Tab-separated table of C-alpha atoms in Angstrom:
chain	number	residue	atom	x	y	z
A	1	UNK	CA	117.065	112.432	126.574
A	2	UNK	CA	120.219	110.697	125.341
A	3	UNK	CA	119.491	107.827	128.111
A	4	UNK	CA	115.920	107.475	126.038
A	5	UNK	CA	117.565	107.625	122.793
A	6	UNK	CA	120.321	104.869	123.340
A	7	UNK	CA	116.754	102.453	125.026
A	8	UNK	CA	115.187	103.097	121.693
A	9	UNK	CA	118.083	102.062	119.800
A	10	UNK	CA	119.020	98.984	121.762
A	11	UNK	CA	115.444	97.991	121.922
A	12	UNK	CA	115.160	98.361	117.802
A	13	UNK	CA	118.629	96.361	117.516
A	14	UNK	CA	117.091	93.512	119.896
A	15	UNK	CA	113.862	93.452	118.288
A	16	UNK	CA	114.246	94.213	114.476
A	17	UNK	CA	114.376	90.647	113.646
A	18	UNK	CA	111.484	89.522	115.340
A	19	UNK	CA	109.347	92.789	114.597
A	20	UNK	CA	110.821	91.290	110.329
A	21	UNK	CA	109.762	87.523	111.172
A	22	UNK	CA	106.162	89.407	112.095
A	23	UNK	CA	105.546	91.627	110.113
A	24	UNK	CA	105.990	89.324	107.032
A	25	UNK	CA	103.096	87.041	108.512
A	26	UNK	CA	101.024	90.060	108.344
A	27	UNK	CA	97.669	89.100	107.616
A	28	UNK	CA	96.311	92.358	106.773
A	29	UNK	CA	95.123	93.070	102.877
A	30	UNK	CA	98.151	95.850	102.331
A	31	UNK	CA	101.006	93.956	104.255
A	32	UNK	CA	102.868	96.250	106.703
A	33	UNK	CA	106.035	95.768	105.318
A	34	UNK	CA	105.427	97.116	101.617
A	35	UNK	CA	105.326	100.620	103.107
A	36	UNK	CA	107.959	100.291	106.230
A	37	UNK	CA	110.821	99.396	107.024
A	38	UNK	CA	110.973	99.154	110.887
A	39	UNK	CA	108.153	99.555	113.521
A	40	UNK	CA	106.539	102.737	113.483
A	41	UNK	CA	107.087	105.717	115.440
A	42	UNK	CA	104.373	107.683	114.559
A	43	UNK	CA	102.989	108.217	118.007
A	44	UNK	CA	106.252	109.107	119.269
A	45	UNK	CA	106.846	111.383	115.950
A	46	UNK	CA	107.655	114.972	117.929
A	47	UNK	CA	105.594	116.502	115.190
A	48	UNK	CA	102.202	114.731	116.341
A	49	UNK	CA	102.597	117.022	119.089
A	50	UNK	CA	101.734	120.037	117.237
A	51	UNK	CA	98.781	118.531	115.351
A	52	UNK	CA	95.270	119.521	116.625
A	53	UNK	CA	93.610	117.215	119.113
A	54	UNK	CA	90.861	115.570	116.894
A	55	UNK	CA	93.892	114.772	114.757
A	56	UNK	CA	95.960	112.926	117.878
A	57	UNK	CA	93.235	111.177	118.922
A	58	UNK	CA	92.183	110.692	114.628
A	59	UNK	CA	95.441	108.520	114.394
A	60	UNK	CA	94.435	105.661	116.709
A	61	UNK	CA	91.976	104.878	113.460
A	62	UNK	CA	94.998	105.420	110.738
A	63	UNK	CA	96.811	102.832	112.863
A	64	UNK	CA	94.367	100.189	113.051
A	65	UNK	CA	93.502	100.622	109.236
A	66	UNK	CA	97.354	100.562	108.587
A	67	UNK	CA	97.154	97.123	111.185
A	68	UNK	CA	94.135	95.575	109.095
A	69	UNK	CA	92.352	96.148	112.615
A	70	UNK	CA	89.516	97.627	111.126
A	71	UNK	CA	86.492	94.734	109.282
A	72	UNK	CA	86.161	96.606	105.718
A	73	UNK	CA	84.713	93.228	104.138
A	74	UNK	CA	82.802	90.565	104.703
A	75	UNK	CA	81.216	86.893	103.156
A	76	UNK	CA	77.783	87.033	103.159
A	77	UNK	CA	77.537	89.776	106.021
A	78	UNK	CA	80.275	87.423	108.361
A	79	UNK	CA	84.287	88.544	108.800
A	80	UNK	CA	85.761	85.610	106.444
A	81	UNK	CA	88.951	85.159	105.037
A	82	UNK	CA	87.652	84.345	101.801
A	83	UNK	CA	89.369	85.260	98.479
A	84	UNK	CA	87.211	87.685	97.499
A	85	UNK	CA	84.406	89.368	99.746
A	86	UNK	CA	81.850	92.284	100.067
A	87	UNK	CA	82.995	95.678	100.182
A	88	UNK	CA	81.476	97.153	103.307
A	89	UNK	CA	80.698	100.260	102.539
A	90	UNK	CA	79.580	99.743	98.765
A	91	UNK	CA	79.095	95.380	98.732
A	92	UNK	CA	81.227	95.196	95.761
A	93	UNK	CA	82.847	91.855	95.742
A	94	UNK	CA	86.646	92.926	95.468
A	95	UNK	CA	89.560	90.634	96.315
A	96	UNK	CA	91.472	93.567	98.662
A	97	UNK	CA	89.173	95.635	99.906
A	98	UNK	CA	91.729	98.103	101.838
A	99	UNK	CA	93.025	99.329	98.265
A	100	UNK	CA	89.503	99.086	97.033
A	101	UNK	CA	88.366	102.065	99.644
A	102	UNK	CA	91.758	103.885	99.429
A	103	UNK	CA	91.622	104.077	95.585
A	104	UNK	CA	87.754	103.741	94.025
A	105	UNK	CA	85.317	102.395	95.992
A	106	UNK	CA	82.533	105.237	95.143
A	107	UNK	CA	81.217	105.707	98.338
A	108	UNK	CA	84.632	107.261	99.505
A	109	UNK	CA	85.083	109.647	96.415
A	110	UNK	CA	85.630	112.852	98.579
A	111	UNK	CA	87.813	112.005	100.907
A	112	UNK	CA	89.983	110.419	98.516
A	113	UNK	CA	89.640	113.720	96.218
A	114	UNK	CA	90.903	115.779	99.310
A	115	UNK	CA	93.720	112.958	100.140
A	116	UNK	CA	95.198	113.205	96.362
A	117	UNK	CA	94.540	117.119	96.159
A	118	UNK	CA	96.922	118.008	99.050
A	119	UNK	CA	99.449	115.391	98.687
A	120	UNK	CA	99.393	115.923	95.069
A	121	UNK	CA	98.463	113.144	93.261
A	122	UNK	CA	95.889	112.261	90.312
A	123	UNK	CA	92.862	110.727	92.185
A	124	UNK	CA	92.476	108.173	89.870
A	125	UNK	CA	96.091	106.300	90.660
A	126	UNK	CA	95.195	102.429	91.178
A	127	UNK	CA	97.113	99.440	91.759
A	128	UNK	CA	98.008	100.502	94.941
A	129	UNK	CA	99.806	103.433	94.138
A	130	UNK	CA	97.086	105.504	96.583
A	131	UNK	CA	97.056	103.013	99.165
A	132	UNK	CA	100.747	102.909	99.329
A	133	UNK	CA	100.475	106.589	99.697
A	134	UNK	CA	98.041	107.234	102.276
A	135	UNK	CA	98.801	104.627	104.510
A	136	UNK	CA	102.406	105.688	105.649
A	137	UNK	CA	101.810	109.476	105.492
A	138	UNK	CA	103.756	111.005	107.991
A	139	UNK	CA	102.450	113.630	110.852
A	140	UNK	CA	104.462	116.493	108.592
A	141	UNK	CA	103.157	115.198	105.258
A	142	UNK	CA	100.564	118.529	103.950
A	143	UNK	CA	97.850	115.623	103.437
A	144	UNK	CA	98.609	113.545	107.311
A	145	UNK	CA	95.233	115.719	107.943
A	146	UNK	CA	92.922	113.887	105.119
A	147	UNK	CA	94.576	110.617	105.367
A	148	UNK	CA	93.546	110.703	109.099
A	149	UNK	CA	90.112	112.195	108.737
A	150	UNK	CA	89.478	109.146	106.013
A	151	UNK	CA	90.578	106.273	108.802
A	152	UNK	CA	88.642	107.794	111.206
A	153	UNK	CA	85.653	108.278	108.732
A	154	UNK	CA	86.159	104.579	107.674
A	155	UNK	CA	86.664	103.488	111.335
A	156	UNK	CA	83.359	104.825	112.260
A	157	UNK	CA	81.131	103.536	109.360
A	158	UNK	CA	82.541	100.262	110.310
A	159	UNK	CA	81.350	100.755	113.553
A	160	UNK	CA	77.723	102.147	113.004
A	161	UNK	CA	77.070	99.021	110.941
């Protein structure tokens, strides 16, 4: 254990700056770095283990949301990199369409409710503030549960379009 603890730390010394030099390139609509500091450790967060299954396997989708892995707008039905695009779920043009889904998009309304409910916040927060919140919410956070069960929710409606 101490052998696997001094790896981890050498490898996060050795790697920091490039991991920095990446993660400001981040191309994805709520950049990486407004929300952590170093790579994340969530799947080797000792807590994850005592989450339910559906939630272990749930955070694969929180991931690739956090990533901007997961298509949630398009130009004229196409992935673009346009300014402003179609809101999947919705087709509101909106210029960031992860914070648009995290924080009003209407189709989304209860999950959202249930995010802000257990982690305490007013569901109508915008600018970011409820993006900011339910993207890095940690595997002992009281609302980890809804902010997974939303990725994987928004993962699959992706996916059955």
């Amino acid at each position: 254990n101490k052998y696997k603890t001094a790896i981890e730390s050498v490898s996060m010394e050795r790697c920091v700056g490039s991991w920095s030099e990446g993660v400001a390139r981040h191309r994805a609509q709520v950049p990486y770095s407004s929300f952590a500091g170093s790579p994340g450790g969530l799947l080797r967060d000792p807590s994850v283990q005592d989450l339910p299954w559906s939630v272990q396997i749930g955070i694969r989708s929180l991931i690739r949301l956090r990533a901007g892995l997961i298509q949630l707008s398009s130009r004229n039905g196409k992935p673009s990199s346009a300014k402003y695009q179609e809101c999947f779920s919705c087709t509101r043009v909106v210029r960031n369409a992860t914070v648009h889904i995290l924080e009003c998009c209407s189709n989304w309304e209860q999950h959202r409710a249930a995010f802000c409910h257990a982690a305490d916040l007013p569901s109508h927060a915008q600018g970011g503030r409820l993006a900011l919140a339910n993207l890095p919410c940690r595997a002992n956070h009281p609302a980890f549960h809804h902010a997974v069960q939303f990725a994987v929710d928004i993962d699959r409606a992706v996916h059955a379009i």
